[in-house]
Amino acid sequence: MKIWLDGELRDADGARVSVFDHGLTVGDGVFETLKAERGRAFALTRHLERLAHSARGLGLPAPDLDEVRRGCTAVLEANPMALGRLRITYTGGVSPLGSDRGEAGPTLVIAVSEAGRRPDTTAAVTVPWTRNERGALAGLKTTSYGENVVALARARERGASEALFANTVGALCEGTGSNVFVVLDGELHTPPLASGCLAGITRALTVAWAGAKETDLPLDALESAEEIFLTSTLRDVQAVTRIDGRQLADEPGPVTAEAMRIFDRESAADFDPR
Ligand SMILES: Cc1ncc(COP(=O)(O)O)c(C=O)c1O
């Protein structure tokens, strides 16, 4: 396995990041996960824009997006696979042991691992912890993902693959690594970015391609929704057929099935949708 580290391709086994890297010590970093199909990264331009946005929000120096593009290409060429999870990690770099960032400059790592195609349906649970829509990191894809680790472990304990959060005012927000859509009275809705959710790329494409209203919804909309689905880079559009103790259906409902079809068609037609 080859990875990209600080400007060049290296053997993953030999590649080393300092134990004083601020990404490791305090979670001072941002990242992107991309879907790589047969050596091509889907929606690369949008992911690079979001990486730059997250870096700006965290106060990191602007990433060199030409280098990131070069690194993605090199890593995908060096590790051929049918379906991969391509991961870009960009951190504050070597720093003192505290929250102050050091002067050494950022660390950039690009790696890929094999992925399997997700099932069309899954189960999700709600969790009692909140997303902070007013927090300094709201809307940024940072490596401070401890809250997501805990919530996803709760979901796994309950036989589900995703945990859904409300925000601090009890509005439906997002999952640990996905956005959420609900069908109410036959209409498709997803929480607005003001709910504190990440501006998911799959979410934005699904809103544009399948048409969905961005609506403030209470968490308990999940109890009355006719259909629920998740969107993310590696899930695309995935139906939720069980939420907490409630079984919805065995198969994706009609609105979800249509969104899946549209997403498959449009994403195949344009690998780098702007
Ligand atoms: C917290 C969170 N919300 C939503 C998403 C979905 O975003 P995307 O569709 O860009 O993968 C992710 C990323 O995977 C995420 O980490």
Coordinates of C-alpha atoms and ligand atoms in Angstrom, one line a residue:
M1 CA 0.0 0.0 0.0
K2 CA 1.3 3.4 -0.9
I3 CA 0.2 6.7 0.7
W4 CA 0.9 10.3 0.1
L5 CA 2.7 12.1 3.0
D6 CA 4.0 15.7 2.8
G7 CA 4.6 15.9 -0.9
E8 CA 5.5 12.4 -2.0
L9 CA 4.3 8.9 -2.4
R10 CA 5.6 6.5 0.3
D11 CA 5.2 2.9 1.5
A12 CA 2.4 3.0 4.1
D13 CA 4.5 0.8 6.4
G14 CA 7.4 3.1 6.5
A15 CA 5.5 6.4 6.5
R16 CA 5.6 8.3 9.9
V17 CA 3.8 11.3 11.3
S18 CA 5.2 12.8 14.5
V19 CA 3.8 11.8 17.9
F20 CA 3.6 15.6 18.5
D21 CA 1.3 16.2 15.5
H22 CA -1.5 18.5 16.6
G23 CA -4.0 16.2 14.8
L24 CA -3.0 13.4 17.1
T25 CA -2.7 15.3 20.3
V26 CA -5.8 17.5 20.2
G27 CA -7.7 16.7 17.0
D28 CA -6.6 19.8 15.2
G29 CA -7.2 18.7 11.7
V30 CA -9.7 18.5 8.9
F31 CA -10.4 15.7 6.5
E32 CA -12.3 14.5 3.4
T33 CA -13.6 11.0 2.5
L34 CA -14.1 10.4 -1.2
K35 CA -15.5 7.5 -3.1
A36 CA -13.0 6.1 -5.6
E37 CA -14.4 4.0 -8.4
R38 CA -11.9 2.2 -10.7
G39 CA -9.2 4.8 -9.9
R40 CA -11.4 7.9 -10.2
A41 CA -12.5 10.1 -7.2
F42 CA -16.1 11.1 -7.4
A43 CA -16.9 14.8 -6.9
L44 CA -13.2 15.7 -6.3
T45 CA -13.7 19.4 -7.0
R46 CA -16.5 19.7 -4.4
H47 CA -14.4 17.8 -1.8
L48 CA -11.4 20.0 -2.4
E49 CA -13.6 23.1 -1.9
R50 CA -14.9 21.7 1.3
L51 CA -11.4 20.8 2.5
A52 CA -10.4 24.4 2.0
H53 CA -13.5 25.6 3.8
S54 CA -12.9 23.4 6.8
A55 CA -9.2 24.4 6.9
R56 CA -10.2 28.1 6.9
G57 CA -12.8 27.5 9.6
L58 CA -10.2 25.8 11.8
G59 CA -7.6 28.5 11.1
L60 CA -5.2 26.2 9.3
P61 CA -3.1 27.5 6.4
A62 CA -4.9 27.1 3.1
P63 CA -4.1 23.6 1.7
D64 CA -2.3 23.5 -1.7
L65 CA -5.1 22.1 -3.7
D66 CA -2.9 21.3 -6.7
E67 CA -0.8 19.2 -4.4
V68 CA -3.8 17.5 -3.0
R69 CA -5.1 16.7 -6.5
R70 CA -1.7 15.3 -7.4
G71 CA -1.6 13.2 -4.3
C72 CA -5.0 11.8 -4.9
T73 CA -4.1 10.8 -8.5
A74 CA -0.8 9.3 -7.3
V75 CA -2.4 7.3 -4.5
L76 CA -5.2 6.0 -6.8
E77 CA -2.7 5.0 -9.5
A78 CA -0.5 3.2 -7.0
N79 CA -3.3 1.2 -5.4
P80 CA -5.7 0.0 -8.1
M81 CA -9.1 -1.2 -6.7
A82 CA -12.7 -1.4 -7.8
L83 CA -14.2 0.6 -5.0
G84 CA -12.1 2.6 -2.5
R85 CA -12.4 5.0 0.4
L86 CA -10.0 7.8 -0.4
R87 CA -9.1 9.8 2.6
I88 CA -7.4 13.2 2.8
T89 CA -6.2 14.3 6.2
Y90 CA -4.7 17.8 6.8
T91 CA -3.6 18.7 10.3
G92 CA -2.0 21.5 12.3
G93 CA 1.4 19.6 12.2
V94 CA 4.0 19.3 14.9
S95 CA 3.0 21.5 17.9
P96 CA 3.5 22.0 21.6
L97 CA 1.6 19.7 24.0
G98 CA -1.5 22.0 24.3
S99 CA -4.1 23.7 22.3
D100 CA -1.7 26.3 20.8
R101 CA -0.7 25.3 17.3
G102 CA 3.0 25.2 16.5
E103 CA 5.0 26.8 13.7
A104 CA 6.1 23.7 11.9
G105 CA 3.4 23.8 9.2
P106 CA 0.6 21.4 8.4
T107 CA 0.7 17.7 7.8
L108 CA -1.0 16.2 4.7
V109 CA -1.8 12.5 4.4
I110 CA -3.7 10.9 1.5
A111 CA -4.5 7.2 1.8
V112 CA -7.0 4.7 0.3
S113 CA -8.6 1.5 1.6
E114 CA -10.8 -1.0 -0.2
A115 CA -14.5 -0.5 0.3
G116 CA -17.5 -2.7 -0.3
R117 CA -20.8 -1.5 -1.9
R118 CA -23.2 -0.6 0.9
P119 CA -26.5 -2.5 1.2
D120 CA -29.6 -0.6 -0.1
T121 CA -31.2 -0.6 3.3
T122 CA -30.0 -0.2 6.9
A123 CA -31.1 0.5 10.5
A124 CA -30.5 3.7 12.5
V125 CA -31.0 4.8 16.0
T126 CA -31.4 8.2 17.7
V127 CA -28.9 9.2 20.4
P128 CA -29.4 11.5 23.4
W129 CA -26.4 13.6 22.7
T130 CA -26.6 16.8 20.7
R131 CA -24.9 18.5 17.8
N132 CA -23.9 22.0 18.7
E133 CA -25.1 24.2 15.8
R134 CA -23.5 27.2 17.5
G135 CA -20.1 25.6 18.2
A136 CA -16.9 26.8 16.7
L137 CA -16.7 23.6 14.6
A138 CA -20.3 23.5 13.3
G139 CA -20.3 22.7 9.6
L140 CA -16.6 21.9 9.5
K141 CA -15.3 18.4 8.7
T142 CA -12.7 18.2 11.4
T143 CA -10.8 15.2 12.8
S144 CA -12.4 16.0 16.2
Y145 CA -14.8 13.1 15.8
G146 CA -14.9 11.6 19.3
E147 CA -18.6 12.4 19.6
N148 CA -19.2 10.4 16.4
V149 CA -17.1 7.5 17.7
V150 CA -19.2 7.2 20.8
A151 CA -22.6 7.6 19.0
L152 CA -21.7 5.1 16.3
A153 CA -20.6 2.6 18.9
R154 CA -24.1 3.0 20.5
A155 CA -25.7 2.4 17.1
R156 CA -23.6 -0.8 16.6
E157 CA -24.6 -2.1 20.1
R158 CA -28.2 -1.8 18.9
G159 CA -27.7 -3.5 15.6
A160 CA -27.8 -0.3 13.6
S161 CA -25.2 1.3 11.2
E162 CA -25.9 4.9 12.0
A163 CA -26.8 7.2 14.9
L164 CA -28.9 10.3 14.3
F165 CA -28.5 13.5 16.4
A166 CA -30.8 16.4 17.3
N167 CA -29.2 19.8 17.7
T168 CA -29.2 21.9 21.0
V169 CA -32.8 23.0 20.3
G170 CA -34.1 19.5 19.6
A171 CA -34.2 19.9 15.8
L172 CA -33.3 16.9 13.6
C173 CA -29.7 17.4 12.4
E174 CA -27.6 14.5 10.9
G175 CA -25.9 11.2 11.5
T176 CA -22.3 10.5 12.7
G177 CA -21.2 10.4 9.0
S178 CA -24.3 11.1 7.0
N179 CA -27.1 13.5 6.3
V180 CA -30.7 12.5 6.8
F181 CA -33.8 12.9 4.6
V182 CA -37.4 12.2 5.6
V183 CA -40.7 11.9 3.6
L184 CA -43.6 13.6 5.2
D185 CA -47.0 13.7 3.5
G186 CA -45.3 12.4 0.3
E187 CA -42.7 15.3 0.3
L188 CA -39.0 15.0 0.7
H189 CA -37.3 17.1 3.4
T190 CA -33.8 17.5 4.8
P191 CA -32.7 19.7 7.7
P192 CA -31.1 23.1 6.7
L193 CA -27.4 23.8 7.2
A194 CA -28.4 26.1 10.1
S195 CA -29.3 22.9 12.0
G196 CA -25.5 22.4 12.4
C197 CA -25.2 19.5 10.0
L198 CA -22.3 19.1 7.7
A199 CA -22.8 20.4 4.2
G200 CA -22.8 16.9 2.8
I201 CA -21.8 16.6 -0.8
T202 CA -24.2 13.7 -1.4
R203 CA -26.9 15.8 0.4
A204 CA -26.3 18.8 -1.9
L205 CA -26.4 16.6 -5.0
T206 CA -29.5 14.8 -3.8
V207 CA -31.3 18.2 -3.1
A208 CA -30.3 19.4 -6.6
W209 CA -31.1 16.2 -8.5
A210 CA -34.0 14.7 -6.7
G211 CA -35.5 17.9 -5.3
A212 CA -35.9 18.1 -1.5
K213 CA -37.0 21.0 0.7
E214 CA -34.6 22.2 3.4
T215 CA -36.9 22.3 6.4
D216 CA -36.5 22.7 10.1
L217 CA -37.9 19.5 11.6
P218 CA -38.2 18.3 15.1
L219 CA -36.3 15.0 16.0
D220 CA -39.6 13.3 16.4
A221 CA -40.3 13.8 12.7
L222 CA -38.5 10.4 12.5
E223 CA -41.5 8.8 14.3
S224 CA -44.0 9.9 11.8
A225 CA -41.9 9.9 8.6
E226 CA -43.3 7.6 5.8
E227 CA -39.7 7.1 4.6
I228 CA -36.3 7.9 5.9
F229 CA -33.0 7.8 4.0
L230 CA -29.3 8.7 4.6
T231 CA -26.8 10.2 2.2
S232 CA -23.1 10.1 2.4
T233 CA -20.1 9.6 0.1
L234 CA -20.0 5.8 0.6
R235 CA -23.7 5.2 1.3
D236 CA -24.9 7.4 -1.7
V237 CA -28.6 7.2 -1.0
Q238 CA -29.4 4.5 1.5
A239 CA -32.9 3.6 2.8
V240 CA -33.5 3.4 6.6
T241 CA -35.9 0.6 7.1
R242 CA -35.7 0.5 11.0
I243 CA -35.4 3.6 13.3
D244 CA -35.0 2.8 17.0
G245 CA -37.8 0.3 17.6
R246 CA -39.8 1.2 14.6
Q247 CA -39.8 -0.9 11.5
L248 CA -40.8 1.1 8.4
A249 CA -40.7 -1.4 5.5
D250 CA -38.5 -4.1 4.2
E251 CA -37.7 -2.3 1.0
P252 CA -36.9 1.3 0.2
G253 CA -40.1 3.2 -0.2
P254 CA -41.1 4.8 -3.5
V255 CA -39.6 8.3 -2.9
T256 CA -36.3 6.8 -1.6
A257 CA -36.2 4.3 -4.5
E258 CA -36.6 7.1 -7.0
A259 CA -33.9 9.2 -5.2
M260 CA -31.6 6.2 -5.4
R261 CA -32.2 5.8 -9.2
I262 CA -31.7 9.5 -9.9
F263 CA -28.5 9.6 -7.8
D264 CA -27.1 6.5 -9.6
R265 CA -28.0 7.9 -13.0
E266 CA -26.7 11.5 -12.5
S267 CA -23.5 10.5 -10.7
A268 CA -22.6 8.0 -13.5
A269 CA -23.2 10.8 -16.1
D270 CA -21.0 13.3 -14.4
F271 CA -18.1 12.2 -12.2
D272 CA -17.2 15.7 -11.1
P273 CA -20.5 17.5 -10.7
R274 CA -20.1 21.2 -9.8
Ligands
LIG1 C1 -20.9 14.5 10.2 C2 -21.1 14.2 8.8 N1 -22.3 14.5 8.2 C3 -22.6 14.2 6.9 C4 -21.7 13.6 6.1 C5 -22.0 13.3 4.7 O1 -21.2 14.1 3.8 P1 -20.8 13.6 2.4 O2 -22.1 13.3 1.6 O3 -20.1 14.8 1.8 O4 -20.0 12.4 2.5 C6 -20.4 13.3 6.7 C7 -19.3 12.7 5.8 O5 -19.1 11.7 5.4 C8 -20.1 13.5 8.0 O6 -19.0 13.2 8.6

